[in-house]
Short mmCIF file of C-alpha atoms and ligand atoms in Angstrom, two decimals:
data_model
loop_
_atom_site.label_atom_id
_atom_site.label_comp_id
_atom_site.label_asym_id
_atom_site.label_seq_id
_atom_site.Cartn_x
_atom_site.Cartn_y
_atom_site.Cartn_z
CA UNK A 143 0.00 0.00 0.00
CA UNK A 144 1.05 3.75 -0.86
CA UNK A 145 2.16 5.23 2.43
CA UNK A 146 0.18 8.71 1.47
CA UNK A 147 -3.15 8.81 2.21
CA UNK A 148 -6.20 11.86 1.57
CA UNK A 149 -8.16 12.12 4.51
CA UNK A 150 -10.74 15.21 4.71
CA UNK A 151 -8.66 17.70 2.69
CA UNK A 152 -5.00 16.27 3.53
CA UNK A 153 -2.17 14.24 1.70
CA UNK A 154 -0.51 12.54 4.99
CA UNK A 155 1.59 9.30 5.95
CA UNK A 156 -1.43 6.48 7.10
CA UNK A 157 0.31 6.36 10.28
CA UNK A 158 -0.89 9.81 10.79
CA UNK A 159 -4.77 9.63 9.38
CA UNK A 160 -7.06 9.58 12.25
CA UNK A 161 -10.44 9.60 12.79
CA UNK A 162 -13.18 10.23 15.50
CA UNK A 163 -14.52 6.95 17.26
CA UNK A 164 -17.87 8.81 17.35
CA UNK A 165 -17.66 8.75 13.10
CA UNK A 166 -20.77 7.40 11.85
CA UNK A 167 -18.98 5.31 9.68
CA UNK A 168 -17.29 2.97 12.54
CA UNK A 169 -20.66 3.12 15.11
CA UNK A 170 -22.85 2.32 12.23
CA UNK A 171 -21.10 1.56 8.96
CA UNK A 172 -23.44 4.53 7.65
CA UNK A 173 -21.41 5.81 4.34
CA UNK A 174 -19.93 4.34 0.89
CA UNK A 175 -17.38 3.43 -0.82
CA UNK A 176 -15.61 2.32 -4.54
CA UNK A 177 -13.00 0.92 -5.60
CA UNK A 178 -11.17 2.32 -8.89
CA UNK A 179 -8.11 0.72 -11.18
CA UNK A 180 -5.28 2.82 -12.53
CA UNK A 181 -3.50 1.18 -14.38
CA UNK A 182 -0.01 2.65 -15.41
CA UNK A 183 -0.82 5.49 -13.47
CA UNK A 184 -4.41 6.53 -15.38
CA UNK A 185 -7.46 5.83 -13.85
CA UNK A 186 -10.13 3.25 -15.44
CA UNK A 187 -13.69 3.87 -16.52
CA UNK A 188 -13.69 7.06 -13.56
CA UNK A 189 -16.77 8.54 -14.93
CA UNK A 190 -18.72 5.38 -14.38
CA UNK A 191 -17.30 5.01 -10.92
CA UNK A 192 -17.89 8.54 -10.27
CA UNK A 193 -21.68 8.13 -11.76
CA UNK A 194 -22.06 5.00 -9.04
CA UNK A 195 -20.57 6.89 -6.64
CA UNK A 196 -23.54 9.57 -7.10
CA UNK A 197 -26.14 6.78 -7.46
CA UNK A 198 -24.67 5.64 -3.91
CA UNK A 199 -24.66 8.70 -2.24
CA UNK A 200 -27.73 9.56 -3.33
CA UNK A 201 -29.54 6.23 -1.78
CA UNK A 202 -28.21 7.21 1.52
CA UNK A 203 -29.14 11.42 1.29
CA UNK A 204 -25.75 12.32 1.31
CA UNK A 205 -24.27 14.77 -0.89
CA UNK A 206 -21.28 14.44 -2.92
CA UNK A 207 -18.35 16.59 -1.05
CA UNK A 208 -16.53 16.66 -4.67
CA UNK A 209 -17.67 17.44 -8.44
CA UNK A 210 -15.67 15.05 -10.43
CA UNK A 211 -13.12 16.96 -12.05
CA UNK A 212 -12.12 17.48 -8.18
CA UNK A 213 -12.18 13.60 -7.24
CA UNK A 214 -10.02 13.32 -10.72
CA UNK A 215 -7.53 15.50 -9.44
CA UNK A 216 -7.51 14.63 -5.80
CA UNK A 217 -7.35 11.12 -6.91
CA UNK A 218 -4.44 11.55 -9.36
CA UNK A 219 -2.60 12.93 -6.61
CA UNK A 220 -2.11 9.84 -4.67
CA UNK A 221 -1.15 7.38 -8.05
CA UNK A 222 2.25 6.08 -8.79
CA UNK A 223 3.40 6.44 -12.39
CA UNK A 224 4.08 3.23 -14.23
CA UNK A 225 1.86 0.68 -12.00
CA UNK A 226 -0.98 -1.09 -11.91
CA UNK A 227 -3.17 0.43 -8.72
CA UNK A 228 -6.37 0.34 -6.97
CA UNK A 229 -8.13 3.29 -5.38
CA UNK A 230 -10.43 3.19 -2.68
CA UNK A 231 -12.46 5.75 -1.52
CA UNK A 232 -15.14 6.15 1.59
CA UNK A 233 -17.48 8.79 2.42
CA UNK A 234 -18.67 8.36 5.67
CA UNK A 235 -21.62 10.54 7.30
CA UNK A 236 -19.07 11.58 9.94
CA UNK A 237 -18.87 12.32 13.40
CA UNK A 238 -21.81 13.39 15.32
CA UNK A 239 -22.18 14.61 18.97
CA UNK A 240 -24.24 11.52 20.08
CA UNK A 241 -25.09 7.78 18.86
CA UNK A 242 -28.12 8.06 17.50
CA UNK A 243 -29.29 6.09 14.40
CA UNK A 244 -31.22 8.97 12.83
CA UNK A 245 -28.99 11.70 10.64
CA UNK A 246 -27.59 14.57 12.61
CA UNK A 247 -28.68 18.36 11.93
CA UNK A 248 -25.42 19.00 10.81
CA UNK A 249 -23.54 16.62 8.98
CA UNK A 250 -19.46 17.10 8.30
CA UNK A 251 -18.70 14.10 6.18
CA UNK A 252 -15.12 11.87 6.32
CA UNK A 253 -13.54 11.40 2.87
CA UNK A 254 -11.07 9.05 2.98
CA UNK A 255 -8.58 7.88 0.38
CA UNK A 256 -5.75 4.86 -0.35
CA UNK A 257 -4.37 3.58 -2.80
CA UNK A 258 -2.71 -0.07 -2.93
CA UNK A 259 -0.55 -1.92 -5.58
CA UNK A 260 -2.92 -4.71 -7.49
CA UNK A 261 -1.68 -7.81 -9.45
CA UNK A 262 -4.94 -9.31 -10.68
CA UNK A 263 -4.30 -11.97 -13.76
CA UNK A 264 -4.41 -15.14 -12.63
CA UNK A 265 -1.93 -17.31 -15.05
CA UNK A 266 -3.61 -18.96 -17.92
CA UNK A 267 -4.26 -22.51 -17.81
CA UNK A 268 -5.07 -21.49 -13.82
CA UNK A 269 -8.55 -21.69 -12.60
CA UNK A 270 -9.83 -21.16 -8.77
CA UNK A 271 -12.37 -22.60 -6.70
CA UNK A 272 -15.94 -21.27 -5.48
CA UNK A 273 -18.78 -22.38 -3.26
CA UNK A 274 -22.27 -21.43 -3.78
CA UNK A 275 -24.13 -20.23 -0.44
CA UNK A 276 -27.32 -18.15 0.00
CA UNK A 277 -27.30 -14.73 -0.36
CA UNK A 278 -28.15 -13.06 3.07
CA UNK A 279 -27.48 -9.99 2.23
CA UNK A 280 -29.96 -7.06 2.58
CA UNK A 281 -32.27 -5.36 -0.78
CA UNK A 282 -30.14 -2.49 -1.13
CA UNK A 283 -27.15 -4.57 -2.86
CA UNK A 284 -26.79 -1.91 -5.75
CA UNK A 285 -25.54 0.88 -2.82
CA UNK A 286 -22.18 -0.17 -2.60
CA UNK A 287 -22.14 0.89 1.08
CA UNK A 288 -19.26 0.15 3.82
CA UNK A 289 -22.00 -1.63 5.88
CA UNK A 290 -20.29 -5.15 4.39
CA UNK A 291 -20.46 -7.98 7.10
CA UNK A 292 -22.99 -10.50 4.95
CA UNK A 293 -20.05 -10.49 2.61
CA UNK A 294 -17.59 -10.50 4.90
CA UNK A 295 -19.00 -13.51 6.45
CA UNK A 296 -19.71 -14.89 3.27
CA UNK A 297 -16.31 -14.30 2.04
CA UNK A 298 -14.95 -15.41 4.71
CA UNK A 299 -16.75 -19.44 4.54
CA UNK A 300 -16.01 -18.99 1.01
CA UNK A 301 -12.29 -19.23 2.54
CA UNK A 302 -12.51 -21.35 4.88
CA UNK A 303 -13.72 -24.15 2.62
CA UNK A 304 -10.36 -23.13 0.41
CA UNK A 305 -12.64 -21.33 -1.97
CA UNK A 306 -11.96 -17.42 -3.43
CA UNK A 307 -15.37 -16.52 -3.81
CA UNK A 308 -18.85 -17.18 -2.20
CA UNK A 309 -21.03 -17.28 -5.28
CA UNK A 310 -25.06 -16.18 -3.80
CA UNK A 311 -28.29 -17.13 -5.01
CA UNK A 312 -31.08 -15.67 -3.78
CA UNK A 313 -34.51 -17.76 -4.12
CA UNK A 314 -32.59 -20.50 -6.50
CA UNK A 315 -31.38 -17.49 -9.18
CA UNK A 316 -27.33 -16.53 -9.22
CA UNK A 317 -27.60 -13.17 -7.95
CA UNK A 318 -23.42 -12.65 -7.67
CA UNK A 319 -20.21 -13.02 -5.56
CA UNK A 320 -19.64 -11.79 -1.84
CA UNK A 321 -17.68 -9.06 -3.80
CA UNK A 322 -17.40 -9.79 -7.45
CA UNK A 323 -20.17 -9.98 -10.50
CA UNK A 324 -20.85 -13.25 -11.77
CA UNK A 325 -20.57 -14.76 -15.91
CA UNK A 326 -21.24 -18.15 -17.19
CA UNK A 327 -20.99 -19.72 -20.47
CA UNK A 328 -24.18 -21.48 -20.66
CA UNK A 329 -25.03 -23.31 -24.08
CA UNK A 330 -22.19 -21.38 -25.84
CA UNK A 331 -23.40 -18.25 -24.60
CA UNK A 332 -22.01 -15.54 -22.27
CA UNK A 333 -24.46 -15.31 -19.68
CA UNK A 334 -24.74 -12.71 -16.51
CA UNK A 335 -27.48 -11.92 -14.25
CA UNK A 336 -29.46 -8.24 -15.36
CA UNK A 337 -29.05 -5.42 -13.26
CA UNK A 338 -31.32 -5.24 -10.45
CA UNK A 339 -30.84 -4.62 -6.39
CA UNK A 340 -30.17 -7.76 -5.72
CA UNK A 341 -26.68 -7.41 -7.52
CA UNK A 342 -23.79 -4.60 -7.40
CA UNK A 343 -24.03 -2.98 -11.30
CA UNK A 344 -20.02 -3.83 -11.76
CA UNK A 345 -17.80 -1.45 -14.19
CA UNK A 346 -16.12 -4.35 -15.03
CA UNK A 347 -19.46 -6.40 -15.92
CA UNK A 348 -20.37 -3.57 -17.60
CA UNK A 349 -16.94 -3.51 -19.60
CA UNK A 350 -17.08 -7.34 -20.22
CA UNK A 351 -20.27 -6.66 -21.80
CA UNK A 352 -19.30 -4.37 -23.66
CA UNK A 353 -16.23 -5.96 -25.29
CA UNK A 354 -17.67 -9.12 -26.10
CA UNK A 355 -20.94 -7.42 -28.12
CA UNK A 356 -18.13 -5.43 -30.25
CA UNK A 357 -16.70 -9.23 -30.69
CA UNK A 358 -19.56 -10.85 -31.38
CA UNK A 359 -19.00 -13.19 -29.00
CA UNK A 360 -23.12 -14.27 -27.87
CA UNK A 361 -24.17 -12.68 -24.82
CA UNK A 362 -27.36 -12.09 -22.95
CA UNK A 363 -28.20 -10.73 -19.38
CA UNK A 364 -30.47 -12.94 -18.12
CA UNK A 365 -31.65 -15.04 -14.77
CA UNK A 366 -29.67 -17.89 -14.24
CA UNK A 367 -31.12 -20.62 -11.86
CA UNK A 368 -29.72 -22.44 -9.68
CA UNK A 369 -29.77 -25.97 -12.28
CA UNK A 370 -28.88 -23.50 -14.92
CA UNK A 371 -25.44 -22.39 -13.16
CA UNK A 372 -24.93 -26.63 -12.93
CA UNK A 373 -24.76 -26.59 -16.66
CA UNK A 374 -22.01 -23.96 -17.34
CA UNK A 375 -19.12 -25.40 -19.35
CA UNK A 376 -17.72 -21.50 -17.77
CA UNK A 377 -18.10 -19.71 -15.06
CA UNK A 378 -15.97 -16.33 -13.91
CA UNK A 379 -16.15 -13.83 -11.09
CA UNK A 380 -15.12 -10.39 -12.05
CA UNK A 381 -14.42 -7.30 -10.26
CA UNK A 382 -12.19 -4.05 -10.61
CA UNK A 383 -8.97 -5.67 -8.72
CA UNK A 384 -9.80 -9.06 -10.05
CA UNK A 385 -10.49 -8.42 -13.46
CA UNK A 386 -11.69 -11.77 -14.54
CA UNK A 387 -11.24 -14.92 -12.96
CA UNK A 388 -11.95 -18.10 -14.36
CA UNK A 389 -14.08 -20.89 -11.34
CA UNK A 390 -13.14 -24.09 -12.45
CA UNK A 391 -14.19 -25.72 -9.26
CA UNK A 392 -17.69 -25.14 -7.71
CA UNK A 393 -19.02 -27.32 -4.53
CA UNK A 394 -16.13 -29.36 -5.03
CA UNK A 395 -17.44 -30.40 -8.21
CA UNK A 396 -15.19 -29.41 -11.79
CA UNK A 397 -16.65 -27.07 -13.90
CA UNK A 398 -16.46 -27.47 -17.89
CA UNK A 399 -13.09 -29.45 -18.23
CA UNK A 400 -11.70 -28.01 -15.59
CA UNK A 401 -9.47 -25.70 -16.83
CA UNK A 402 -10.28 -21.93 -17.61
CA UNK A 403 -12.69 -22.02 -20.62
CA UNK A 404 -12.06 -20.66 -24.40
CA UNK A 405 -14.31 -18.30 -24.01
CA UNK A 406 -12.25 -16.90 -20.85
CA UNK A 407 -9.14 -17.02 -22.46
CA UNK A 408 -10.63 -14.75 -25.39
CA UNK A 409 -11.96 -12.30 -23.16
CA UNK A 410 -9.02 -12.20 -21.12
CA UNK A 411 -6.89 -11.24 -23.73
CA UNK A 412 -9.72 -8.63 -25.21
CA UNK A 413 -9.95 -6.90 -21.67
CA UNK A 414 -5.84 -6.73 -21.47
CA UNK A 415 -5.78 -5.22 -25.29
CA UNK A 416 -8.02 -3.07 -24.00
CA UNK A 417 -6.42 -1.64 -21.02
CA UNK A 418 -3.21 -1.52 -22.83
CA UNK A 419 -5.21 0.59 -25.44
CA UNK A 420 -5.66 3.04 -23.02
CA UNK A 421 -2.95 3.22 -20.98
N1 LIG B 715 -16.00 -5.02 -4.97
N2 LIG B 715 -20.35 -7.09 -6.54
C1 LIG B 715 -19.89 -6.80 -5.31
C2 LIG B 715 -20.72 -7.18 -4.13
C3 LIG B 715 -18.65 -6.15 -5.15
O1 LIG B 715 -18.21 -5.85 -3.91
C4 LIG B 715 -17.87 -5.85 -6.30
C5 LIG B 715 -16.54 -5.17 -6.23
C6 LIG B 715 -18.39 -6.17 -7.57
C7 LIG B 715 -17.65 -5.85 -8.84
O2 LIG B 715 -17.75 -4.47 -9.15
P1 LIG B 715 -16.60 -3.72 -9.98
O3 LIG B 715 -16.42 -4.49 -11.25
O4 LIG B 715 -17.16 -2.38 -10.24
O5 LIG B 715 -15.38 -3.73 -9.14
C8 LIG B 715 -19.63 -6.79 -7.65
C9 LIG B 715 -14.80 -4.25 -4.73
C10 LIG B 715 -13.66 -4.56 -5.64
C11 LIG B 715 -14.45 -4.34 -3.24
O6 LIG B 715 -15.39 -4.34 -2.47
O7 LIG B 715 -13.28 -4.37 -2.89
#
C-alpha cells in the first residue's frame, strides 16, 4: 500500500490519518465506498465510478463533497506512475455529537482515500475454486455501502472451505459473488445476471459486456437458476482488482473441463488489449 493517504482535505503518511470513534462510519457503517483501477498510473472507466458513486450517495441522502473533475484530481494525486493500482475511496456521514441512528442536523462528512498496488491476472491454464451459499445480504445490494459484514461472512466461509469466492443465489437465481459480478458460459453463450438490487451494477461487468458485443461473442443478461449455473461449461467472477477470474471448481465439483474455458481465455486477452489501449 502507498504510504500517502487523503483524509478530509489532507495528503498525509497512514500512520498519521485519524479519525473520531464517534464517526458514523465505525458506530454504524453509515457511508460508501468504490474501488477504482489505474493502471499505469491513469485511472479506469472514472466517470462510471464517479456516476455510481452519485447513485450511492444519493440512496443514503448524502451529498457528494466533490464534483468530479475534483475527485479526478484529488485522486491523481495519490497514483504512482508506471503501476498497476487500486483506489479506494469512503465517504462516511461523519462524526456526530451523540449515537443516535437517525442523521444529525449538521452533517461534516469523512472522505477518505488509499491507494494499494494490485496484481490481478491469474496465469492462464489457472482456474480457482468457489462455493455457492445463500445470499443473506440485505435489498439495497446496488448501494455499494461500507455496511459489508454479509459479505464478509460470506467471504470469509467462502475461505474457509479453500474457496476465493462465495457465489449467492437468492430464491434458487445466481444473484453474484460476496464481492465480485458473476458470468457463465451457458449453451455457448455468455451469460450474466441483469441489473437489479439484488446485484452490485459492476464497471467491469459492464466492460465485459461491452467488449464481447463489439466481438460478437453471444451474450445475454439474463436469470440464471440455480440448475442452470450446474450446466455452465464457464463460469468467472469479475471485479475491478480481479479483473476476470476463471471458477473451475464449484461445490467441489469441476466445472467445464476443468481448466479456464475458451471463451475466458478470449476475453481475457480482449480486456488486457483493452487496457493496454488506453494506458
Ligand atoms: N468489490 N459485486 C460486489 C458485491 C462487489 O463488492 C464488487 C466489487 C463487484 C464488482 O464491481 P466492480 O467491477 O465495479 O469492481 C460486484 C470491490 C472490488 C471491493 O469491495 O473491494
Amino acid at each position: 500500500m502507498n504510504d500517502i493517504v487523503y483524509l478530509n482535505g489532507e495528503y498525509l503518511p497512514l500512520s498519521e490519518a485519524k479519525i473520531s470513534v464517534m464517526d458514523r462510519g465505525f458506530l454504524f457503517g453509515d457511508g460508501v465506498y468504490e474501488v477504482i483501477p489505474a493502471y499505469s498510473g491513469k485511472l479506469f472507466r472514472l466517470g462510471n465510478h464517479l456516476e455510481r458513486l452519485d447513485n450511492s450517495l444519493k440512496a443514503i441522502r448524502l451529498q457528494n463533497p466533490h464534483s468530479h473533475e475534483q475527485w479526478r484530481e484529488l485522486l491523481t494525486k495519490l497514483l504512482k506512475e508506471g503501476i498497476d493500482q487500486s483506489v479506494y475511496l469512503q465517504i462516511t456521514r461523519g462524526a456526530a455529537p451523540k449515537r443516535d441512528h437517525a442523521f444529525p442536523k449538521e452533517v461534516n462528512p469523512t472522505v477518505f482515500v488509499m491507494v494499494s498496488n494490485i496484481n490481478p491476472h491469474t496465469d492462464e491454464g489457472v482456474g480457482l475454486k468457489a462455493i455457492s451459499m445463500e445470499d443473506s445480504r440485505w435489498k439495497l445490494c446496488d448501494t455499494k455501502a461500507i455496511t459489508l459484514l454479509a459479505n464478509v461472512l460470506l467471504r470469509q466461509a467462502a475461505v474457509d472451505n479453500g474457496c476465493v469466492e462465495a457465489i449467492l443465489f437468492k430464491e434458487g437465481y445466481l444473484t453474484e459473488g460476496a464481492a465480485s459480478n458473476v458470468f457463465a458460459v451457458i449453451d455457448g453463450v455468455l451469460m450474466t445476471p441483469p441489473k437489479s438490487p439484488a446485484i452490485l451494477p459492476g464497471i467491469t461487468r459492464d466492460v465485459i459486456l461491452e467488449i464481447a458485443r463489439k466481438n460478437n461473442i453471444p451474450c445475454s443478461e439474463q436469470a440464471i437458476s440455480v440448475d442452470e449455473l450446474k450446466k455452465a461449461s464457464e463460469i468467472w467472477i469479475t471485479s475491478s482488482t480481479r479483473e476476470i477470474i476463471p471458477i473451475v471448481d464449484l461445490d467441489g465439483k469441476t466445472v467445464g473441463t476443468g481448466k479456464p474455458g475458451e471463451v475466458w481465455k478470449a476475453l481475457f486477452k480482449l480486456f488486457q488489449a483493452h487496457k493496454q489501449s488506453l494506458a
